[in-house]
mmCIF file of C-alpha atoms in Angstrom:
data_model
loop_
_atom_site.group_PDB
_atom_site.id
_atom_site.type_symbol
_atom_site.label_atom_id
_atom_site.label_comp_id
_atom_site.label_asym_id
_atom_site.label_seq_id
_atom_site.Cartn_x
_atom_site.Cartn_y
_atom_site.Cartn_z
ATOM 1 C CA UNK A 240 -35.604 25.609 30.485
ATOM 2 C CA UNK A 241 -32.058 23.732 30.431
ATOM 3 C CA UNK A 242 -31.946 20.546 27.864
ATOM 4 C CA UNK A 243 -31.500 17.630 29.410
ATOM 5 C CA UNK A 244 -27.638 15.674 29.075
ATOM 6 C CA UNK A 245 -27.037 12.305 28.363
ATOM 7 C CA UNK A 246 -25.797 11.733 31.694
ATOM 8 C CA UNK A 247 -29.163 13.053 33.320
ATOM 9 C CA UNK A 248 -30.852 10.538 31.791
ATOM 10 C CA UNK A 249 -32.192 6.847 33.143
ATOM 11 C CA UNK A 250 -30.291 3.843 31.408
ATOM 12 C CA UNK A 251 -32.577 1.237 29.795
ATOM 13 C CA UNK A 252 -32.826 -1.615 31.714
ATOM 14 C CA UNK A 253 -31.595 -3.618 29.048
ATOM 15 C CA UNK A 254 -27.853 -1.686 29.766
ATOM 16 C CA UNK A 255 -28.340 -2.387 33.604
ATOM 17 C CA UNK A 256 -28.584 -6.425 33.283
ATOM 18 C CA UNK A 257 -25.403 -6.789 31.423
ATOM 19 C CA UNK A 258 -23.610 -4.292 33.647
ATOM 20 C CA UNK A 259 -24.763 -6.709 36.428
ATOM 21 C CA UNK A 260 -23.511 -9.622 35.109
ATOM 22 C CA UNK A 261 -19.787 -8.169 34.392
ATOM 23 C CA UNK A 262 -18.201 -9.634 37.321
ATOM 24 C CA UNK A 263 -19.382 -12.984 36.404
ATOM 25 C CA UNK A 264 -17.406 -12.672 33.033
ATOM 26 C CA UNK A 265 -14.595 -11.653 34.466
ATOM 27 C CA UNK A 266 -14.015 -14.411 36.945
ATOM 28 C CA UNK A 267 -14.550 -17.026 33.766
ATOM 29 C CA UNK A 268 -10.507 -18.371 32.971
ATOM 30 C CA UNK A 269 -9.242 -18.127 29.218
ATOM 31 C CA UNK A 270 -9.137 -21.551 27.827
ATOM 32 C CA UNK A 271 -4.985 -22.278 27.987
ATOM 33 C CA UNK A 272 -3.188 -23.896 24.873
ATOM 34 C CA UNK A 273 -3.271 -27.568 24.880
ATOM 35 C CA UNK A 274 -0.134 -29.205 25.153
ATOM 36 C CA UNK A 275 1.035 -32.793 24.975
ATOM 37 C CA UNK A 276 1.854 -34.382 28.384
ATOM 38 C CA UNK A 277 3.581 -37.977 28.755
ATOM 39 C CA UNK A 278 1.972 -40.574 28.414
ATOM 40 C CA UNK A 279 -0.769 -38.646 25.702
ATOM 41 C CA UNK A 280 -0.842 -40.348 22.090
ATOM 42 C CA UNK A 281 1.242 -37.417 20.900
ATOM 43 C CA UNK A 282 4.246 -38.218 23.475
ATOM 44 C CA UNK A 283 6.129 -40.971 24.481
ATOM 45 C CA UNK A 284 5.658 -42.113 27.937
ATOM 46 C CA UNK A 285 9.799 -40.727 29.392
ATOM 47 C CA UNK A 286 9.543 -37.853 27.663
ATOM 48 C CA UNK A 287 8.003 -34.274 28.136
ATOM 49 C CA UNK A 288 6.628 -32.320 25.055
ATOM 50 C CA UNK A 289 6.066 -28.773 23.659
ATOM 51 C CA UNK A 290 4.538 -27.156 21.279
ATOM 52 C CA UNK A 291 5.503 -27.026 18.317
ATOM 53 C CA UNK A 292 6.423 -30.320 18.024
ATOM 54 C CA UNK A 293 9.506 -30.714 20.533
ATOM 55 C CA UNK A 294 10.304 -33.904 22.611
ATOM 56 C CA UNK A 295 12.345 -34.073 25.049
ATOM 57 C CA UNK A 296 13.518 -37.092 26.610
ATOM 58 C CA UNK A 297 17.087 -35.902 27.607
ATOM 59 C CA UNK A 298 18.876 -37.591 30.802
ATOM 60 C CA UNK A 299 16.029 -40.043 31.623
ATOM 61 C CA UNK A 300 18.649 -42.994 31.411
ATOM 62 C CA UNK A 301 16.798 -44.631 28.964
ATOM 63 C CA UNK A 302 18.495 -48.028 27.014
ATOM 64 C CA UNK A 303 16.781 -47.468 23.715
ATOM 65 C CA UNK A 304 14.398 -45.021 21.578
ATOM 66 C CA UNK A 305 11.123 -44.432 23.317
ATOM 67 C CA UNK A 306 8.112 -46.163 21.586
ATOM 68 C CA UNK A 307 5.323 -44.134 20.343
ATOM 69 C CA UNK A 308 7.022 -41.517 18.542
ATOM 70 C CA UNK A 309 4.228 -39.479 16.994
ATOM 71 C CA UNK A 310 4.382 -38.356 13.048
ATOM 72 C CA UNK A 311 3.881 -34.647 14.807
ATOM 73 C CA UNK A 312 7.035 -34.683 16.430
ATOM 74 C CA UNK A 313 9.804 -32.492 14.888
ATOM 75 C CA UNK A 314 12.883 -32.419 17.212
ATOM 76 C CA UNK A 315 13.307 -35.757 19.291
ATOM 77 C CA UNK A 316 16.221 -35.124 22.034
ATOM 78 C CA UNK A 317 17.844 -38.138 22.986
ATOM 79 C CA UNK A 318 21.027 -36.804 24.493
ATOM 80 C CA UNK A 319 22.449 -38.430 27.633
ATOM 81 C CA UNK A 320 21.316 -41.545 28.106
ATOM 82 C CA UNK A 321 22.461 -45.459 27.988
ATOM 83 C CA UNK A 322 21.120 -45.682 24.116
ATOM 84 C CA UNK A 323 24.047 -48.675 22.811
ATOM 85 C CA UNK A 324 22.623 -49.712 19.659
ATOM 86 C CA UNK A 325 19.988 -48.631 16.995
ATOM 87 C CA UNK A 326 18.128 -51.519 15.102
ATOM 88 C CA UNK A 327 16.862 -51.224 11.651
ATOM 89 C CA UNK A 328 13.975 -48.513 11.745
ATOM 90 C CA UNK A 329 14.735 -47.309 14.989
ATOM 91 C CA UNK A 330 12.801 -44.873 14.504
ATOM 92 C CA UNK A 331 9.830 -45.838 13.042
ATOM 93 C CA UNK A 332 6.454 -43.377 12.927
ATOM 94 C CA UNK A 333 8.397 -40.189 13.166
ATOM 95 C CA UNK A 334 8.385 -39.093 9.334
ATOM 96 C CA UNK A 335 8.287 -35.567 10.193
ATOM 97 C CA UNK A 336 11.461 -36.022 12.544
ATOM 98 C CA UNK A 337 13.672 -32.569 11.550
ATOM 99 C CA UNK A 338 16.450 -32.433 14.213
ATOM 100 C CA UNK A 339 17.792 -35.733 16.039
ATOM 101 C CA UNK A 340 20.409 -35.357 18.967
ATOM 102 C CA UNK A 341 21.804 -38.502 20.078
ATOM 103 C CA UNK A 342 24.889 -36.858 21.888
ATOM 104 C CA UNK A 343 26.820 -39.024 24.910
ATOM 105 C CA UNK A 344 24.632 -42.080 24.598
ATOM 106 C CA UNK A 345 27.836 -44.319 24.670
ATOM 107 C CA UNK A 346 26.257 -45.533 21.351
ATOM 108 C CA UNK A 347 28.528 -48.398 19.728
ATOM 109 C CA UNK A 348 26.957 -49.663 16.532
ATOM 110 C CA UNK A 349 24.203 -48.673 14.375
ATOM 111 C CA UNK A 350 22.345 -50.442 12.042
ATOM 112 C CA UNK A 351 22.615 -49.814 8.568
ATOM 113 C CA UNK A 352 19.026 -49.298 8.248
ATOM 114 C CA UNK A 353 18.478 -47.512 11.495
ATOM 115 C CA UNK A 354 17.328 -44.316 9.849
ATOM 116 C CA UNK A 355 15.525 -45.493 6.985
ATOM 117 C CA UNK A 356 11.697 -43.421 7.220
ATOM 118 C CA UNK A 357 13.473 -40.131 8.585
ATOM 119 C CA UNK A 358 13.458 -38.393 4.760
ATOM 120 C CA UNK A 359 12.618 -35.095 6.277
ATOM 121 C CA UNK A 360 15.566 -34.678 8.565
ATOM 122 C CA UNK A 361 17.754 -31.870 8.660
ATOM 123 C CA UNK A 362 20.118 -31.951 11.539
ATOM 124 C CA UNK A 363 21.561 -35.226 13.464
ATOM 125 C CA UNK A 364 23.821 -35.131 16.458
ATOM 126 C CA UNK A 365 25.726 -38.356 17.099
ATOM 127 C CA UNK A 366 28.961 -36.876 18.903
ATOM 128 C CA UNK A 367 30.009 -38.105 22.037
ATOM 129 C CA UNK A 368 29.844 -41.845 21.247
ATOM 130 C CA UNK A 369 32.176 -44.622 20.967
ATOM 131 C CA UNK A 370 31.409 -45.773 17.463
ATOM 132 C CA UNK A 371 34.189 -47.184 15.794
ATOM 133 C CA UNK A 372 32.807 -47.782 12.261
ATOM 134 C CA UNK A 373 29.556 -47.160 10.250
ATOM 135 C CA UNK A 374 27.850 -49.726 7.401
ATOM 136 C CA UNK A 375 27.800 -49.188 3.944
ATOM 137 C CA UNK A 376 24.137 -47.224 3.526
ATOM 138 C CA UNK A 377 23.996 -45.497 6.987
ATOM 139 C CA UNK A 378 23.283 -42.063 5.728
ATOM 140 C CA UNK A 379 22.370 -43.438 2.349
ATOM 141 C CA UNK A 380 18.249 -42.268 2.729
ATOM 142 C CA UNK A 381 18.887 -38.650 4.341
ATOM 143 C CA UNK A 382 18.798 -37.163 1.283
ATOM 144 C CA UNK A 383 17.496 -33.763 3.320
ATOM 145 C CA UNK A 384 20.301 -33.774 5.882
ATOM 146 C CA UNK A 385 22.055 -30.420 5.856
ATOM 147 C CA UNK A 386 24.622 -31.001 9.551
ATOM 148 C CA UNK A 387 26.132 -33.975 10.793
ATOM 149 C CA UNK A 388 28.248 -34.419 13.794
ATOM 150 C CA UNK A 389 30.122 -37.600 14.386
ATOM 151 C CA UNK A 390 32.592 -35.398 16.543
ATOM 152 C CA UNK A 391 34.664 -37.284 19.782
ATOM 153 C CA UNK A 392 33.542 -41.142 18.468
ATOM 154 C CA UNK A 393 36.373 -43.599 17.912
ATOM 155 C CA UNK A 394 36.491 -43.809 14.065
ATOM 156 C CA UNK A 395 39.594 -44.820 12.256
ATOM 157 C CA UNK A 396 37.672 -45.099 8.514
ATOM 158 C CA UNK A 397 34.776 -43.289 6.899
ATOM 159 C CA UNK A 398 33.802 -45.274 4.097
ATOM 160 C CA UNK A 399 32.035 -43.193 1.256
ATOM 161 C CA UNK A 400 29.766 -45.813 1.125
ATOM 162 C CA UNK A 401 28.939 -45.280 4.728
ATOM 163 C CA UNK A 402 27.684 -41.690 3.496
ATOM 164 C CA UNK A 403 26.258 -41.770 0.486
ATOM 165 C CA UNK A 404 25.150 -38.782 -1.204
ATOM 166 C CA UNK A 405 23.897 -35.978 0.430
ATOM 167 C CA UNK A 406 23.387 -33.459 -1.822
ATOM 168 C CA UNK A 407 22.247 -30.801 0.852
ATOM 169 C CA UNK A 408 24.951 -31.405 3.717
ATOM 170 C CA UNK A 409 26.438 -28.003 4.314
ATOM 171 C CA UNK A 410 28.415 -29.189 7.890
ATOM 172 C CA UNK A 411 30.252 -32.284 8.740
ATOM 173 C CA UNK A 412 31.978 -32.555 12.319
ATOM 174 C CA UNK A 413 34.591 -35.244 12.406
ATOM 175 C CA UNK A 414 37.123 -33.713 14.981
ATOM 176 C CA UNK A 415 38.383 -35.731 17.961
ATOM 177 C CA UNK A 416 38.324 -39.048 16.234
ATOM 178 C CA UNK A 417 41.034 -41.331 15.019
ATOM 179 C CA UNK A 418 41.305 -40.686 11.240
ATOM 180 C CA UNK A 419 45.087 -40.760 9.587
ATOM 181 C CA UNK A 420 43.446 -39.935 6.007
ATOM 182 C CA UNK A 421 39.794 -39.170 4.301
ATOM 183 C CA UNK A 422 38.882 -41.587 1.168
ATOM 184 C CA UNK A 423 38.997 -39.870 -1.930
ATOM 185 C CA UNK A 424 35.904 -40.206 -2.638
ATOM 186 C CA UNK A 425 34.336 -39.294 0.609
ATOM 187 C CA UNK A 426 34.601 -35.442 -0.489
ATOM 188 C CA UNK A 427 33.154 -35.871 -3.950
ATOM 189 C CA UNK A 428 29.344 -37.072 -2.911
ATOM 190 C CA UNK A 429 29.137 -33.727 -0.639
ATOM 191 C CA UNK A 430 28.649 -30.633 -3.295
ATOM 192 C CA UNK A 431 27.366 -28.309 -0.791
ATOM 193 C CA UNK A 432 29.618 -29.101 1.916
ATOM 194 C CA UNK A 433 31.263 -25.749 3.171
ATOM 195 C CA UNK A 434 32.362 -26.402 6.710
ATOM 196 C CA UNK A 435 34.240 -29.637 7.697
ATOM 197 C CA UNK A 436 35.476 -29.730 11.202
ATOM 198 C CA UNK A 437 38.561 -32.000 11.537
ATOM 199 C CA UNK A 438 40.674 -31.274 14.610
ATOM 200 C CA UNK A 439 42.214 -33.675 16.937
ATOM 201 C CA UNK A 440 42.744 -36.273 14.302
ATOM 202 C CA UNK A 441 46.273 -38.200 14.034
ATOM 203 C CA UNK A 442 46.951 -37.303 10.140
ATOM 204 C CA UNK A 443 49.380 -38.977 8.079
ATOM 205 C CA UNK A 444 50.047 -36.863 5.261
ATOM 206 C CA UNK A 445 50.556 -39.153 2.450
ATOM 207 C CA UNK A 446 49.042 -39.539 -1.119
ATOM 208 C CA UNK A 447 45.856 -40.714 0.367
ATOM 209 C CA UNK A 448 45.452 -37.062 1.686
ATOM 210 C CA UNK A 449 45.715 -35.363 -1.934
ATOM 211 C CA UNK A 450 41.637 -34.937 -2.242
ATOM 212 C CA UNK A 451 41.623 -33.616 1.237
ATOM 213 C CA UNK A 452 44.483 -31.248 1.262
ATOM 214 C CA UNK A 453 42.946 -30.139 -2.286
ATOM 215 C CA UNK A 454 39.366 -29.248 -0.570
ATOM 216 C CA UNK A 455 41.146 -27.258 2.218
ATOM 217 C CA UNK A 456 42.602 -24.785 -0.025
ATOM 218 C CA UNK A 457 39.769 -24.155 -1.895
ATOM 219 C CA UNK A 458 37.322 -23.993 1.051
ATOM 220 C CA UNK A 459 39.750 -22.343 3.359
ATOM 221 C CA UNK A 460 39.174 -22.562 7.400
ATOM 222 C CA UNK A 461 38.829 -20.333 10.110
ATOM 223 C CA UNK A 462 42.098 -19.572 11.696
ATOM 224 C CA UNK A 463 41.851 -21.760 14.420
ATOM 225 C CA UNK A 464 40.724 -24.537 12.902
ATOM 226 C CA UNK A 465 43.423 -24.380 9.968
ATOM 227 C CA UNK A 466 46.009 -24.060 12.579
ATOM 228 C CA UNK A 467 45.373 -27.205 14.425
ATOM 229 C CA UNK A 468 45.196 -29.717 11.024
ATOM 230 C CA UNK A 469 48.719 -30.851 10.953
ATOM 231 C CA UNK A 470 50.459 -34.380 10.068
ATOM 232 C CA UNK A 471 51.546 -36.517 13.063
ATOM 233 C CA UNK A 472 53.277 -38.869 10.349
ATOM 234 C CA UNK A 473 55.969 -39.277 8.628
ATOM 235 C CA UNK A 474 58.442 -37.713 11.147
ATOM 236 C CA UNK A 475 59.934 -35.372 8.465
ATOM 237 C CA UNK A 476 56.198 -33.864 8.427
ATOM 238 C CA UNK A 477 55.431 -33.958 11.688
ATOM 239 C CA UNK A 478 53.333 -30.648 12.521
ATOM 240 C CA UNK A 479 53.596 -29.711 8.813
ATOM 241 C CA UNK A 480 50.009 -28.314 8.692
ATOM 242 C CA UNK A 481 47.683 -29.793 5.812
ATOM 243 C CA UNK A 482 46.757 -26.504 4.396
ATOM 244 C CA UNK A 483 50.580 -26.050 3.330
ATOM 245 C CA UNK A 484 50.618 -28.963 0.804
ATOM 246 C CA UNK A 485 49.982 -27.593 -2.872
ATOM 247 C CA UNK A 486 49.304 -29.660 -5.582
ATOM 248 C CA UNK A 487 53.135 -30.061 -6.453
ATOM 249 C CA UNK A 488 54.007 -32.066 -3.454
ATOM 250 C CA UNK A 489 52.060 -34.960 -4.282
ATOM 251 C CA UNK A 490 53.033 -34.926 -8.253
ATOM 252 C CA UNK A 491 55.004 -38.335 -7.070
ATOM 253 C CA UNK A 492 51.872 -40.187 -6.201
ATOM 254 C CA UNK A 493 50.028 -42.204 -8.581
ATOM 255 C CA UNK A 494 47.044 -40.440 -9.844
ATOM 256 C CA UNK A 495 43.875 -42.661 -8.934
ATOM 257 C CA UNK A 496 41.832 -44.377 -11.907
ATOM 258 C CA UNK A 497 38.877 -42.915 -12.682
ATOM 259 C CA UNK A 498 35.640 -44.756 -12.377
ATOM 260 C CA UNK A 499 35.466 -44.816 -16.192
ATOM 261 C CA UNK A 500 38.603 -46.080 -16.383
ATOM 262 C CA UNK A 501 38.146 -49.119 -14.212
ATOM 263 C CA UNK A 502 34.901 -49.978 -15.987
ATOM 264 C CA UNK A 503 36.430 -49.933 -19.155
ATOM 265 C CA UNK A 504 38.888 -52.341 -18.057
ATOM 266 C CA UNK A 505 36.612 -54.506 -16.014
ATOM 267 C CA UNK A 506 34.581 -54.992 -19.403
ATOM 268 C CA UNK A 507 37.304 -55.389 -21.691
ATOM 269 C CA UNK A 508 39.913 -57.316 -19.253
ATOM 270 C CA UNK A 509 37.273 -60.890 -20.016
ATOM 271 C CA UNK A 510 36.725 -59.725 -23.560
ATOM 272 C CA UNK A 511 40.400 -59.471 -24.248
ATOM 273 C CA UNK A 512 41.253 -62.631 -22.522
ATOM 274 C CA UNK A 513 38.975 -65.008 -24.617
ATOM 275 C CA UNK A 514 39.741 -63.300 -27.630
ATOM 276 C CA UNK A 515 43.389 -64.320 -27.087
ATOM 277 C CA UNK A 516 42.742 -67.811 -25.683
ATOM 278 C CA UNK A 517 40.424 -68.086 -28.855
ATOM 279 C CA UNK A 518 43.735 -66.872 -31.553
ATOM 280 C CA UNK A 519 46.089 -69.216 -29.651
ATOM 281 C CA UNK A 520 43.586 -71.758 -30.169
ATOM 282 C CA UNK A 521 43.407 -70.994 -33.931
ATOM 283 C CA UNK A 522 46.919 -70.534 -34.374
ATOM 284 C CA UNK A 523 47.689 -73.808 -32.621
ATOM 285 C CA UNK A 524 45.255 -75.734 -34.759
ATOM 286 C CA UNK A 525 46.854 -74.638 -38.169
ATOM 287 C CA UNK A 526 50.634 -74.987 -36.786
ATOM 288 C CA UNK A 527 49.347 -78.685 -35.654
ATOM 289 C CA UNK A 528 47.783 -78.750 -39.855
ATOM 290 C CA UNK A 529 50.529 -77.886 -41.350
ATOM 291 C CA UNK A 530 52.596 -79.998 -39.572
ATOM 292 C CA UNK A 531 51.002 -83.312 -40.109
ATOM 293 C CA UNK A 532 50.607 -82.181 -44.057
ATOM 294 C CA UNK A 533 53.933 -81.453 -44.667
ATOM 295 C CA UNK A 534 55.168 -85.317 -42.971
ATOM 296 C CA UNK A 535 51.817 -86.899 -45.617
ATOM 297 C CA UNK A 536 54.378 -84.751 -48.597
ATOM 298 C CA UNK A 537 57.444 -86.039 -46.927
ATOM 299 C CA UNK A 538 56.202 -89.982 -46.847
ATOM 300 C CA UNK A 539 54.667 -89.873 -50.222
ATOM 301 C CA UNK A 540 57.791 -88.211 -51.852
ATOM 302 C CA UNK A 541 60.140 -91.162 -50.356
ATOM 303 C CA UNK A 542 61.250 -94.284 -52.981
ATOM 304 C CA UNK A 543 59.753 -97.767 -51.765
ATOM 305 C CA UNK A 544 62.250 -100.281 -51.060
ATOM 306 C CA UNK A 545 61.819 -103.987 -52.861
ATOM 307 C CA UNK A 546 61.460 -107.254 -50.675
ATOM 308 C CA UNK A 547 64.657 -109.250 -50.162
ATOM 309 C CA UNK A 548 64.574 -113.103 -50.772
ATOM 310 C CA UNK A 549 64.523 -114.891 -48.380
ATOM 311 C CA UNK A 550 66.360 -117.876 -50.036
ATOM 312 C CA UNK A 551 69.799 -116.817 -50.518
ATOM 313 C CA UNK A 552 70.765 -120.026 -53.055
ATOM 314 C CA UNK A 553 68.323 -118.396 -55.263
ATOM 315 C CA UNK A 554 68.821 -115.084 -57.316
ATOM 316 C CA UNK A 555 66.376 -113.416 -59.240
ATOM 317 C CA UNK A 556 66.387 -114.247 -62.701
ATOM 318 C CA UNK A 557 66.397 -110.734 -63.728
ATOM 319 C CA UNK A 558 69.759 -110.071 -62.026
ATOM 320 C CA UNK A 559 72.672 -110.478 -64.545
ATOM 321 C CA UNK A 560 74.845 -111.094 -61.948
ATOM 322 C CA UNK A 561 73.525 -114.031 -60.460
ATOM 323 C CA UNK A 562 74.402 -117.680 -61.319
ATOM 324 C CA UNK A 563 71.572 -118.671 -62.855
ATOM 325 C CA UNK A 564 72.254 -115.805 -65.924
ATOM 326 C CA UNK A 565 75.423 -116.607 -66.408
ATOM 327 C CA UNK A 566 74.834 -120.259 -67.161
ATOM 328 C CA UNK A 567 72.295 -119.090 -69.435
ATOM 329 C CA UNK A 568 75.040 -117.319 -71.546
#
């Protein structure tokens, strides 16, 4: 007698009810990802959102930052729209905030505080604007920014002050603006800085360019970059490029003081002037002592003169020449 196979055999009935119901499973849909539309807590109203934290609100002509920024927001794009001026804490709720690109807003002035809350970002795009100078304390609280582009604006001065000190910033874009020199300072608050974009700029190579020219040959460019930094004034250096200048050709310029330097003289420079005012003083009073001591010497020392008489028919009898003496004789 043949054994019975596995195939020859009835399925429970168990096995034939969820065979049945397979179609029904298949037609249920896979639950999709949620993501943040406008308008949802998580994203302003003009803008459209990703995952993973992305907002974009690009091109949507807007005249200042959307409202409602959520803390889960990492990379807010702002580029191309009508955006003229940030206020203080512009940006207020987006803590998180990593990369910020406010490119071709026609932006023309920016608050001092405007970024003040944004401690976590990395990467800020303001290039493409029309600013013309920066406050004191602008990039004062990014202490985690590590690339800044202020690329094609209209500034003529970049105050150190204006900067700060960022530690981390690795990239700085200043090309296509209107800079004839770089404080020397402005270099010293950046110790990681390794790329420095400067094209385009009108440079007048002059002591005020020492640090500058100093940081270019130690962090030397990329060919094309070196190649178009050259001086546009004085006429004997037009087109000298800025990576040629050693050390030697500015040993005619006045070294700077040091910040020590000027402290010790701003704390000695009152110091030293009331000491002297108080030695004149002295001096003067003792001259003045001496003075009226030696004319007390001089009127004491000086013979007294006797009374004349005022009758002169009378002579003292005392005088032997007088009349009266000789009678007596």
């Amino acid at each position: 007698m043949p054994s019975p196979s596995f195939l020859s055999r009835r399925p429970p009935p168990l096995l034939l009810l969820l065979l049945s119901l397979w179609p029904v499973w298949a037609q249920v849909p896979v639950a999709a990802t949620p993501t943040a539309t406008p308008g949802s807590p998580d994203c302003p109203e003009a803008c459209a959102c990703a995952p993973g934290g992305q907002a974009n609100c690009s091109g949507r002509a807007l005249s200042a930052v959307p409202v409602g920024l959520s803390r889960r927001v990492r990379a807010l794009l702002l580029d191309h729209n009508h955006v003229r001026a940030l206020p203080s804490r512009a940006f207020v709720g987006s803590d998180a905030l990593r990369h910020l690109d406010l490119r071709e807003n026609g932006l023309r002035w920016v608050h001092a505080r405007a970024f003040w809350g944004l401690g976590a970002l990395q990467q800020l795009d303001l290039s493409a604007n029309q600013l013309e100078a920066l406050a004191p304390g602008t990039f004062a609280s990014l202490r985690a920014l590590r690339a800044l582009s202020l690329a094609n604006n209209r500034l003529a001065l970049l105050e150190p002050a204006a900067l700060g000190a960022l530690p981390l910033l690795h990239a700085l874009s200043l090309q296509e603006n209107e800079l004839s020199e770089l404080a020397p300072n402005l270099l010293a608050g950046l110790p990681s800085l390794n790329a420095l974009r400067l094209r385009g700029n009108p440079w007048a190579c002059g002591c005020a360019l020492r640090p500058l020219c100093a940081w270019l040959r130690r962090h030397p460019q990329p060919a094309p970059e070196a190649e178009t930094l050259v001086c546009v004034s004085p006429g004997r250096l037009t087109l000298s490029p800025l990576t040629a200048f050693s050390d030697a050709a500015f040993s005619h310029c006045v070294q700077p003081l040091a910040p020590w330097d000027l402290a010790v003289i701003y704390a000695l420079g009152p110091v030293s002037f009331l000491t002297s005012l108080a030695t004149c003083l002295a001096l003067g009073s003792v001259f003045t002592a001496c003075r009226a001591r030696r004319r007390r010497r001089a009127a004491a020392s000086r013979p007294r003169r006797r009374p004349l008489n005022s009758d002169a028919g009378w002579a003292s009898p005392a005088d032997p020449g007088s009349p009266a003496a000789a009678a007596q004789v």
